[in-house]
Each structure stands twice: as C-alpha cells, then as structure tokens.
Amino acid sequence: MYDPTVARLTYRALLGRRRALILMVLPALLLLIATLVRVFDASTDDVATQLLSGFALATLVPLIGVIAGTGAIGPEIDDGSIVYLLSKPLKRSTIICTKLFVAIGVTLLFSALPVLLAGFILVGASQQIAVAFAIAAVVASIAYCSLFLLLGTVSRNAVVIGLVYALVWEALFGSLVPGARTLSVQQWALALAEKVTGSGVDVSSAVSLPTAAVLLVVVTVGGTWFAVDRLRVLKLAGEE
C-alpha cells in the first residue's frame, strides 16, 4: 500500500519552492497571532478556543488540505504525466494510498503541528485546549486529504471546488444554515475537540461525536476507494 518512489515524487511536487512558501503562510500567521495575543496578555481559554476554532480549524486546516490533497495528484493528471506512473507495475490502490499518506503527512506538518504549538503558546496545558484542537486538526486533515485527493482525480477544477467547499459551504453556509453543519468536516472535528476539552471550555459542535466519527470514517474510506476506482478508469483511457 506504500511505494517509496511514488512518495518521493509526490513529496517533491508538494514541497517545491513556490508551493512550500504558500503552505507556510497560514501556519506562520497563526503562530504570529498566537504570540501577539500572549505578548499583550490577552490570552484566555475563550480567546484560545475562538482563534483555534475560528481560524485554525475553519481556515488553516481546510486550505492546507486543499493544497496538499489536490496537489498530490491533480497536476499529474492535468499535464498527462500520470500515464507514465500508471505504466509501471504498481497497483492503483498503492498509488492512491501512497499519495494520500504523503498528502496527510504534509497537511499534518503545516496544520496540526502549528495548531498544537499555537494552543500551547496561548494557554499552555490549560483545559487540554491545545491537545484537543491538535487532535481535531489531525482527524480533519485526514478527511480533507481523502476528499480533496478524490476531487483531484475527477475534476480539473479540483482546487476551485475545494475552495468553494472549504470557504463557502463550511464557513458561510455552515454559519447561516444549521442543517449544512452536518456535512461539515470542521463540525465533525469540533465534536472530537469538545469531547477532549474540559467542561469549562466553550467548544461545541452541531454534530454528536458518534455521528461525527462515522462520517469521518465514511469520507476517508469512501474518498480513497472512489479515487482508486477513478484511477482505474484513467488507466483504461490511457491505454485506448
């Protein structure tokens, strides 16, 4: 399920100079804001939860997921270089799983780790806020990468669709239409953060934890399976 050569090529594509700079902007901004809040002695549990939920989970994690998930395979499909990879004696599931592992690793590096650091900068170990939101960022990163990797295999406009989902559906409709929150990865991740944090912390999700867990698994497994299936179709098209 993992091929080192595919992983190396994917890492090289995702961490090129321009893409790496883009990936570093939002984490650096989060850490800067957290540091400034702490320096000006404005850091409280409520401020930390608002920053980590309103900026980190709502903006940082999905945007990094879009860049890593679609970038792991989308450009290869667009320029046709995926045909060379498909010509190798590799299972399609191995290609997809390897690219998914790399995308998840990159997303965790540039989102979950900064979230953990920002949480500790803001409030230390208070109410397990830093750990709770880091765990939420981890599960959200996995789901986002699976979803956006699938988008990268089915559409040339995967980045645009991913941005619409992350910024319009989750951020806009999720705040205005209560029913839309059920189909929000952010809300699923918040359900886990709500469970981990202390009772005195104002963290809430529109989705119960059991429902969130099921939906996270469905999106991750289903997205990976459909991506593998789509790659098989691309193989047939290339051969024809």
mmCIF file of C-alpha atoms in Angstrom:
data_model
loop_
_atom_site.group_PDB
_atom_site.id
_atom_site.type_symbol
_atom_site.label_atom_id
_atom_site.label_comp_id
_atom_site.label_asym_id
_atom_site.label_seq_id
_atom_site.Cartn_x
_atom_site.Cartn_y
_atom_site.Cartn_z
ATOM 1 C CA MET A 1 0.000 0.000 0.000
ATOM 2 C CA TYR A 2 3.032 2.287 0.009
ATOM 3 C CA ASP A 3 5.665 2.852 -2.654
ATOM 4 C CA PRO A 4 8.798 4.889 -1.782
ATOM 5 C CA THR A 5 9.343 6.109 -5.342
ATOM 6 C CA VAL A 6 5.784 7.420 -5.674
ATOM 7 C CA ALA A 7 6.112 9.003 -2.234
ATOM 8 C CA ARG A 8 9.369 10.734 -3.166
ATOM 9 C CA LEU A 9 7.889 12.133 -6.379
ATOM 10 C CA THR A 10 4.792 13.336 -4.532
ATOM 11 C CA TYR A 11 6.800 14.992 -1.769
ATOM 12 C CA ARG A 12 8.914 16.726 -4.400
ATOM 13 C CA ALA A 13 5.793 18.006 -6.164
ATOM 14 C CA LEU A 14 4.101 19.201 -2.964
ATOM 15 C CA LEU A 15 7.152 20.779 -1.375
ATOM 16 C CA GLY A 16 8.505 22.649 -4.364
ATOM 17 C CA ARG A 17 9.722 26.157 -3.645
ATOM 18 C CA ARG A 18 6.529 28.020 -4.608
ATOM 19 C CA ARG A 19 4.092 25.547 -3.072
ATOM 20 C CA ALA A 20 6.132 25.297 0.153
ATOM 21 C CA LEU A 21 6.016 29.074 0.559
ATOM 22 C CA ILE A 22 2.241 29.029 0.132
ATOM 23 C CA LEU A 23 1.932 26.212 2.671
ATOM 24 C CA MET A 24 3.976 28.172 5.219
ATOM 25 C CA VAL A 25 1.968 31.412 5.100
ATOM 26 C CA LEU A 26 -1.101 30.400 7.121
ATOM 27 C CA PRO A 27 0.764 28.439 9.839
ATOM 28 C CA ALA A 28 3.164 31.352 10.265
ATOM 29 C CA LEU A 29 0.211 33.736 10.540
ATOM 30 C CA LEU A 30 -1.473 31.559 13.164
ATOM 31 C CA LEU A 31 1.693 31.369 15.268
ATOM 32 C CA LEU A 32 2.251 35.122 14.898
ATOM 33 C CA ILE A 33 -1.273 35.916 16.061
ATOM 34 C CA ALA A 34 -0.965 33.494 18.986
ATOM 35 C CA THR A 35 2.356 35.066 20.011
ATOM 36 C CA LEU A 36 0.968 38.604 19.821
ATOM 37 C CA VAL A 37 -2.074 37.651 21.872
ATOM 38 C CA ARG A 38 0.184 36.136 24.522
ATOM 39 C CA VAL A 39 2.612 39.074 24.491
ATOM 40 C CA PHE A 40 -0.200 41.570 25.030
ATOM 41 C CA ASP A 41 -1.546 39.406 27.861
ATOM 42 C CA ALA A 42 -4.915 38.941 26.156
ATOM 43 C CA SER A 43 -4.805 35.162 26.150
ATOM 44 C CA THR A 44 -7.658 33.352 27.896
ATOM 45 C CA ASP A 45 -9.299 29.974 27.354
ATOM 46 C CA ASP A 46 -12.142 31.655 25.454
ATOM 47 C CA VAL A 47 -9.768 33.594 23.208
ATOM 48 C CA ALA A 48 -7.765 30.449 22.503
ATOM 49 C CA THR A 49 -10.834 28.410 21.557
ATOM 50 C CA GLN A 50 -12.140 31.204 19.328
ATOM 51 C CA LEU A 51 -8.826 31.526 17.499
ATOM 52 C CA LEU A 52 -8.232 27.791 17.149
ATOM 53 C CA SER A 53 -11.772 27.028 16.021
ATOM 54 C CA GLY A 54 -12.497 30.190 14.042
ATOM 55 C CA PHE A 55 -9.179 30.462 12.222
ATOM 56 C CA ALA A 56 -7.243 27.213 12.604
ATOM 57 C CA LEU A 57 -9.985 24.642 12.021
ATOM 58 C CA ALA A 58 -12.171 26.834 9.827
ATOM 59 C CA THR A 59 -9.469 28.246 7.533
ATOM 60 C CA LEU A 60 -5.961 26.883 8.072
ATOM 61 C CA VAL A 61 -6.670 23.143 8.040
ATOM 62 C CA PRO A 62 -9.064 23.048 5.043
ATOM 63 C CA LEU A 63 -6.884 25.320 2.902
ATOM 64 C CA ILE A 64 -3.756 23.287 3.604
ATOM 65 C CA GLY A 65 -5.830 20.181 2.866
ATOM 66 C CA VAL A 66 -6.921 21.627 -0.480
ATOM 67 C CA ILE A 67 -3.341 22.418 -1.484
ATOM 68 C CA ALA A 68 -1.919 19.063 -0.372
ATOM 69 C CA GLY A 69 -4.837 16.840 -1.382
ATOM 70 C CA THR A 70 -5.348 18.186 -4.884
ATOM 71 C CA GLY A 71 -1.642 18.850 -5.433
ATOM 72 C CA ALA A 72 -0.737 15.227 -4.703
ATOM 73 C CA ILE A 73 -2.279 14.009 -7.973
ATOM 74 C CA GLY A 74 -4.162 16.771 -9.796
ATOM 75 C CA PRO A 75 -1.202 18.330 -11.653
ATOM 76 C CA GLU A 76 -0.041 14.907 -12.882
ATOM 77 C CA ILE A 77 -3.466 14.218 -14.346
ATOM 78 C CA ASP A 78 -3.707 17.693 -15.890
ATOM 79 C CA ASP A 79 -0.354 17.500 -17.694
ATOM 80 C CA GLY A 80 -0.693 13.815 -18.594
ATOM 81 C CA SER A 81 2.406 12.666 -16.685
ATOM 82 C CA ILE A 82 0.219 10.293 -14.649
ATOM 83 C CA VAL A 83 0.297 7.968 -17.687
ATOM 84 C CA TYR A 84 3.982 7.215 -17.045
ATOM 85 C CA LEU A 85 3.196 6.302 -13.447
ATOM 86 C CA LEU A 86 0.294 4.105 -14.494
ATOM 87 C CA SER A 87 2.550 2.268 -16.914
ATOM 88 C CA LYS A 88 4.629 0.955 -14.013
ATOM 89 C CA PRO A 89 3.785 -2.404 -12.386
ATOM 90 C CA LEU A 90 2.044 -0.762 -9.447
ATOM 91 C CA LYS A 91 -1.421 -1.374 -8.081
ATOM 92 C CA ARG A 92 -3.716 1.612 -8.442
ATOM 93 C CA SER A 93 -4.548 1.308 -4.758
ATOM 94 C CA THR A 94 -0.837 1.585 -3.932
ATOM 95 C CA ILE A 95 -0.511 4.787 -5.962
ATOM 96 C CA ILE A 96 -3.541 6.397 -4.336
ATOM 97 C CA CYS A 97 -2.701 5.277 -0.792
ATOM 98 C CA THR A 98 0.896 6.447 -1.130
ATOM 99 C CA LYS A 99 -0.199 9.848 -2.392
ATOM 100 C CA LEU A 100 -2.799 10.038 0.371
ATOM 101 C CA PHE A 101 -0.194 9.226 3.039
ATOM 102 C CA VAL A 102 2.083 11.943 1.684
ATOM 103 C CA ALA A 103 -0.731 14.488 1.480
ATOM 104 C CA ILE A 104 -1.783 13.696 5.046
ATOM 105 C CA GLY A 105 1.796 13.983 6.268
ATOM 106 C CA VAL A 106 2.253 17.369 4.628
ATOM 107 C CA THR A 107 -1.097 18.587 5.956
ATOM 108 C CA LEU A 108 -0.293 17.470 9.486
ATOM 109 C CA LEU A 109 3.088 19.195 9.315
ATOM 110 C CA PHE A 110 1.653 22.503 8.173
ATOM 111 C CA SER A 111 -1.639 22.452 10.096
ATOM 112 C CA ALA A 112 -1.909 20.077 13.070
ATOM 113 C CA LEU A 113 1.579 20.847 14.408
ATOM 114 C CA PRO A 114 1.118 24.655 14.202
ATOM 115 C CA VAL A 115 -2.292 24.278 15.886
ATOM 116 C CA LEU A 116 -0.689 22.387 18.765
ATOM 117 C CA LEU A 117 2.088 24.964 19.095
ATOM 118 C CA ALA A 118 -0.366 27.876 18.907
ATOM 119 C CA GLY A 119 -2.504 26.293 21.612
ATOM 120 C CA PHE A 120 0.468 25.913 23.953
ATOM 121 C CA ILE A 121 1.596 29.473 23.209
ATOM 122 C CA LEU A 122 -1.859 30.798 24.054
ATOM 123 C CA VAL A 123 -2.820 28.869 27.185
ATOM 124 C CA GLY A 124 -0.233 26.193 27.819
ATOM 125 C CA ALA A 125 -1.846 22.961 29.014
ATOM 126 C CA SER A 126 -4.980 24.680 30.319
ATOM 127 C CA GLN A 127 -8.124 22.537 29.886
ATOM 128 C CA GLN A 128 -6.257 20.437 27.278
ATOM 129 C CA ILE A 129 -7.220 23.035 24.676
ATOM 130 C CA ALA A 130 -4.006 22.711 22.683
ATOM 131 C CA VAL A 131 -4.177 18.906 22.586
ATOM 132 C CA ALA A 132 -7.908 18.866 21.820
ATOM 133 C CA PHE A 133 -7.635 21.144 18.807
ATOM 134 C CA ALA A 134 -4.484 19.390 17.591
ATOM 135 C CA ILE A 135 -6.353 16.064 17.633
ATOM 136 C CA ALA A 136 -9.263 17.722 15.845
ATOM 137 C CA ALA A 137 -6.833 19.073 13.243
ATOM 138 C CA VAL A 138 -5.386 15.580 12.737
ATOM 139 C CA VAL A 139 -8.728 13.903 12.021
ATOM 140 C CA ALA A 140 -9.878 16.833 9.891
ATOM 141 C CA SER A 141 -6.621 16.703 7.900
ATOM 142 C CA ILE A 142 -7.133 13.025 7.124
ATOM 143 C CA ALA A 143 -10.717 13.569 5.971
ATOM 144 C CA TYR A 144 -9.875 16.666 3.926
ATOM 145 C CA CYS A 145 -6.963 14.963 2.172
ATOM 146 C CA SER A 146 -9.115 11.971 1.231
ATOM 147 C CA LEU A 147 -11.862 14.231 -0.059
ATOM 148 C CA PHE A 148 -9.608 16.594 -1.997
ATOM 149 C CA LEU A 149 -7.445 13.790 -3.392
ATOM 150 C CA LEU A 150 -10.651 12.323 -4.818
ATOM 151 C CA LEU A 151 -11.540 15.705 -6.302
ATOM 152 C CA GLY A 152 -8.104 15.810 -7.897
ATOM 153 C CA THR A 153 -8.864 12.584 -9.764
ATOM 154 C CA VAL A 154 -12.324 13.567 -11.030
ATOM 155 C CA SER A 155 -12.035 17.247 -11.954
ATOM 156 C CA ARG A 156 -9.553 19.658 -13.472
ATOM 157 C CA ASN A 157 -11.110 22.321 -11.254
ATOM 158 C CA ALA A 158 -10.431 20.442 -8.031
ATOM 159 C CA VAL A 159 -8.753 23.408 -6.338
ATOM 160 C CA VAL A 160 -11.688 25.705 -7.091
ATOM 161 C CA ILE A 161 -14.221 23.123 -5.921
ATOM 162 C CA GLY A 162 -12.190 22.509 -2.785
ATOM 163 C CA LEU A 163 -12.017 26.213 -2.007
ATOM 164 C CA VAL A 164 -15.759 26.576 -2.566
ATOM 165 C CA TYR A 165 -16.423 23.732 -0.149
ATOM 166 C CA ALA A 166 -13.971 24.976 2.478
ATOM 167 C CA LEU A 167 -14.704 28.696 2.328
ATOM 168 C CA VAL A 168 -18.284 28.906 1.070
ATOM 169 C CA TRP A 169 -20.015 25.747 2.246
ATOM 170 C CA GLU A 170 -18.311 25.302 5.622
ATOM 171 C CA ALA A 171 -17.588 28.931 6.506
ATOM 172 C CA LEU A 172 -20.629 30.686 5.001
ATOM 173 C CA PHE A 173 -23.463 28.166 4.756
ATOM 174 C CA GLY A 174 -22.248 26.395 7.879
ATOM 175 C CA SER A 175 -22.745 29.582 9.884
ATOM 176 C CA LEU A 176 -26.077 30.525 8.302
ATOM 177 C CA VAL A 177 -27.824 27.208 7.633
ATOM 178 C CA PRO A 178 -27.887 24.835 10.640
ATOM 179 C CA GLY A 179 -28.542 21.747 8.501
ATOM 180 C CA ALA A 180 -25.416 22.378 6.436
ATOM 181 C CA ARG A 181 -23.244 21.881 9.504
ATOM 182 C CA THR A 182 -23.992 18.170 9.475
ATOM 183 C CA LEU A 183 -21.991 17.874 6.244
ATOM 184 C CA SER A 184 -19.043 19.878 7.553
ATOM 185 C CA VAL A 185 -15.689 18.255 8.287
ATOM 186 C CA GLN A 186 -14.979 21.174 10.588
ATOM 187 C CA GLN A 187 -18.003 20.337 12.739
ATOM 188 C CA TRP A 188 -17.036 16.667 12.847
ATOM 189 C CA ALA A 189 -13.594 17.628 14.108
ATOM 190 C CA LEU A 190 -15.085 20.049 16.653
ATOM 191 C CA ALA A 191 -17.136 17.190 18.089
ATOM 192 C CA LEU A 192 -13.888 15.463 18.996
ATOM 193 C CA ALA A 193 -12.361 18.662 20.392
ATOM 194 C CA GLU A 194 -15.474 19.155 22.520
ATOM 195 C CA LYS A 195 -15.021 15.678 23.998
ATOM 196 C CA VAL A 196 -11.336 16.182 24.837
ATOM 197 C CA THR A 197 -11.500 19.676 26.368
ATOM 198 C CA GLY A 198 -12.568 20.355 29.910
ATOM 199 C CA SER A 199 -16.169 21.046 30.842
ATOM 200 C CA GLY A 200 -15.488 24.729 31.406
ATOM 201 C CA VAL A 201 -14.382 25.380 27.825
ATOM 202 C CA ASP A 202 -16.870 26.791 25.328
ATOM 203 C CA VAL A 203 -16.371 24.326 22.479
ATOM 204 C CA SER A 204 -19.455 22.926 20.804
ATOM 205 C CA SER A 205 -20.308 21.067 17.633
ATOM 206 C CA ALA A 206 -23.566 20.757 15.714
ATOM 207 C CA VAL A 207 -22.853 17.033 15.293
ATOM 208 C CA SER A 208 -22.725 14.386 18.012
ATOM 209 C CA LEU A 209 -19.454 12.524 18.496
ATOM 210 C CA PRO A 210 -20.724 9.094 17.303
ATOM 211 C CA THR A 211 -22.186 10.656 14.157
ATOM 212 C CA ALA A 212 -19.010 12.649 13.552
ATOM 213 C CA ALA A 213 -16.841 9.536 13.935
ATOM 214 C CA VAL A 214 -18.948 7.571 11.451
ATOM 215 C CA LEU A 215 -18.950 10.405 8.910
ATOM 216 C CA LEU A 216 -15.178 10.884 9.208
ATOM 217 C CA VAL A 217 -14.606 7.194 8.504
ATOM 218 C CA VAL A 218 -17.087 7.180 5.617
ATOM 219 C CA VAL A 219 -15.480 10.203 3.939
ATOM 220 C CA THR A 220 -11.927 8.910 4.439
ATOM 221 C CA VAL A 221 -12.545 5.328 3.301
ATOM 222 C CA GLY A 222 -15.107 6.236 0.645
ATOM 223 C CA GLY A 223 -12.979 9.014 -0.822
ATOM 224 C CA THR A 224 -9.953 6.727 -1.034
ATOM 225 C CA TRP A 225 -11.945 3.903 -2.640
ATOM 226 C CA PHE A 226 -13.512 6.160 -5.270
ATOM 227 C CA ALA A 227 -10.127 7.706 -6.049
ATOM 228 C CA VAL A 228 -8.697 4.230 -6.694
ATOM 229 C CA ASP A 229 -11.669 3.413 -8.902
ATOM 230 C CA ARG A 230 -11.226 6.642 -10.842
ATOM 231 C CA LEU A 231 -7.556 5.865 -11.405
ATOM 232 C CA ARG A 232 -8.519 2.534 -12.940
ATOM 233 C CA VAL A 233 -10.734 4.412 -15.416
ATOM 234 C CA LEU A 234 -7.845 6.729 -16.264
ATOM 235 C CA LYS A 235 -5.683 3.660 -16.944
ATOM 236 C CA LEU A 236 -8.184 2.328 -19.439
ATOM 237 C CA ALA A 237 -8.482 5.690 -21.138
ATOM 238 C CA GLY A 238 -4.711 5.949 -21.453
ATOM 239 C CA GLU A 239 -4.450 2.508 -22.980
ATOM 240 C CA GLU A 240 -7.133 3.286 -25.527
#
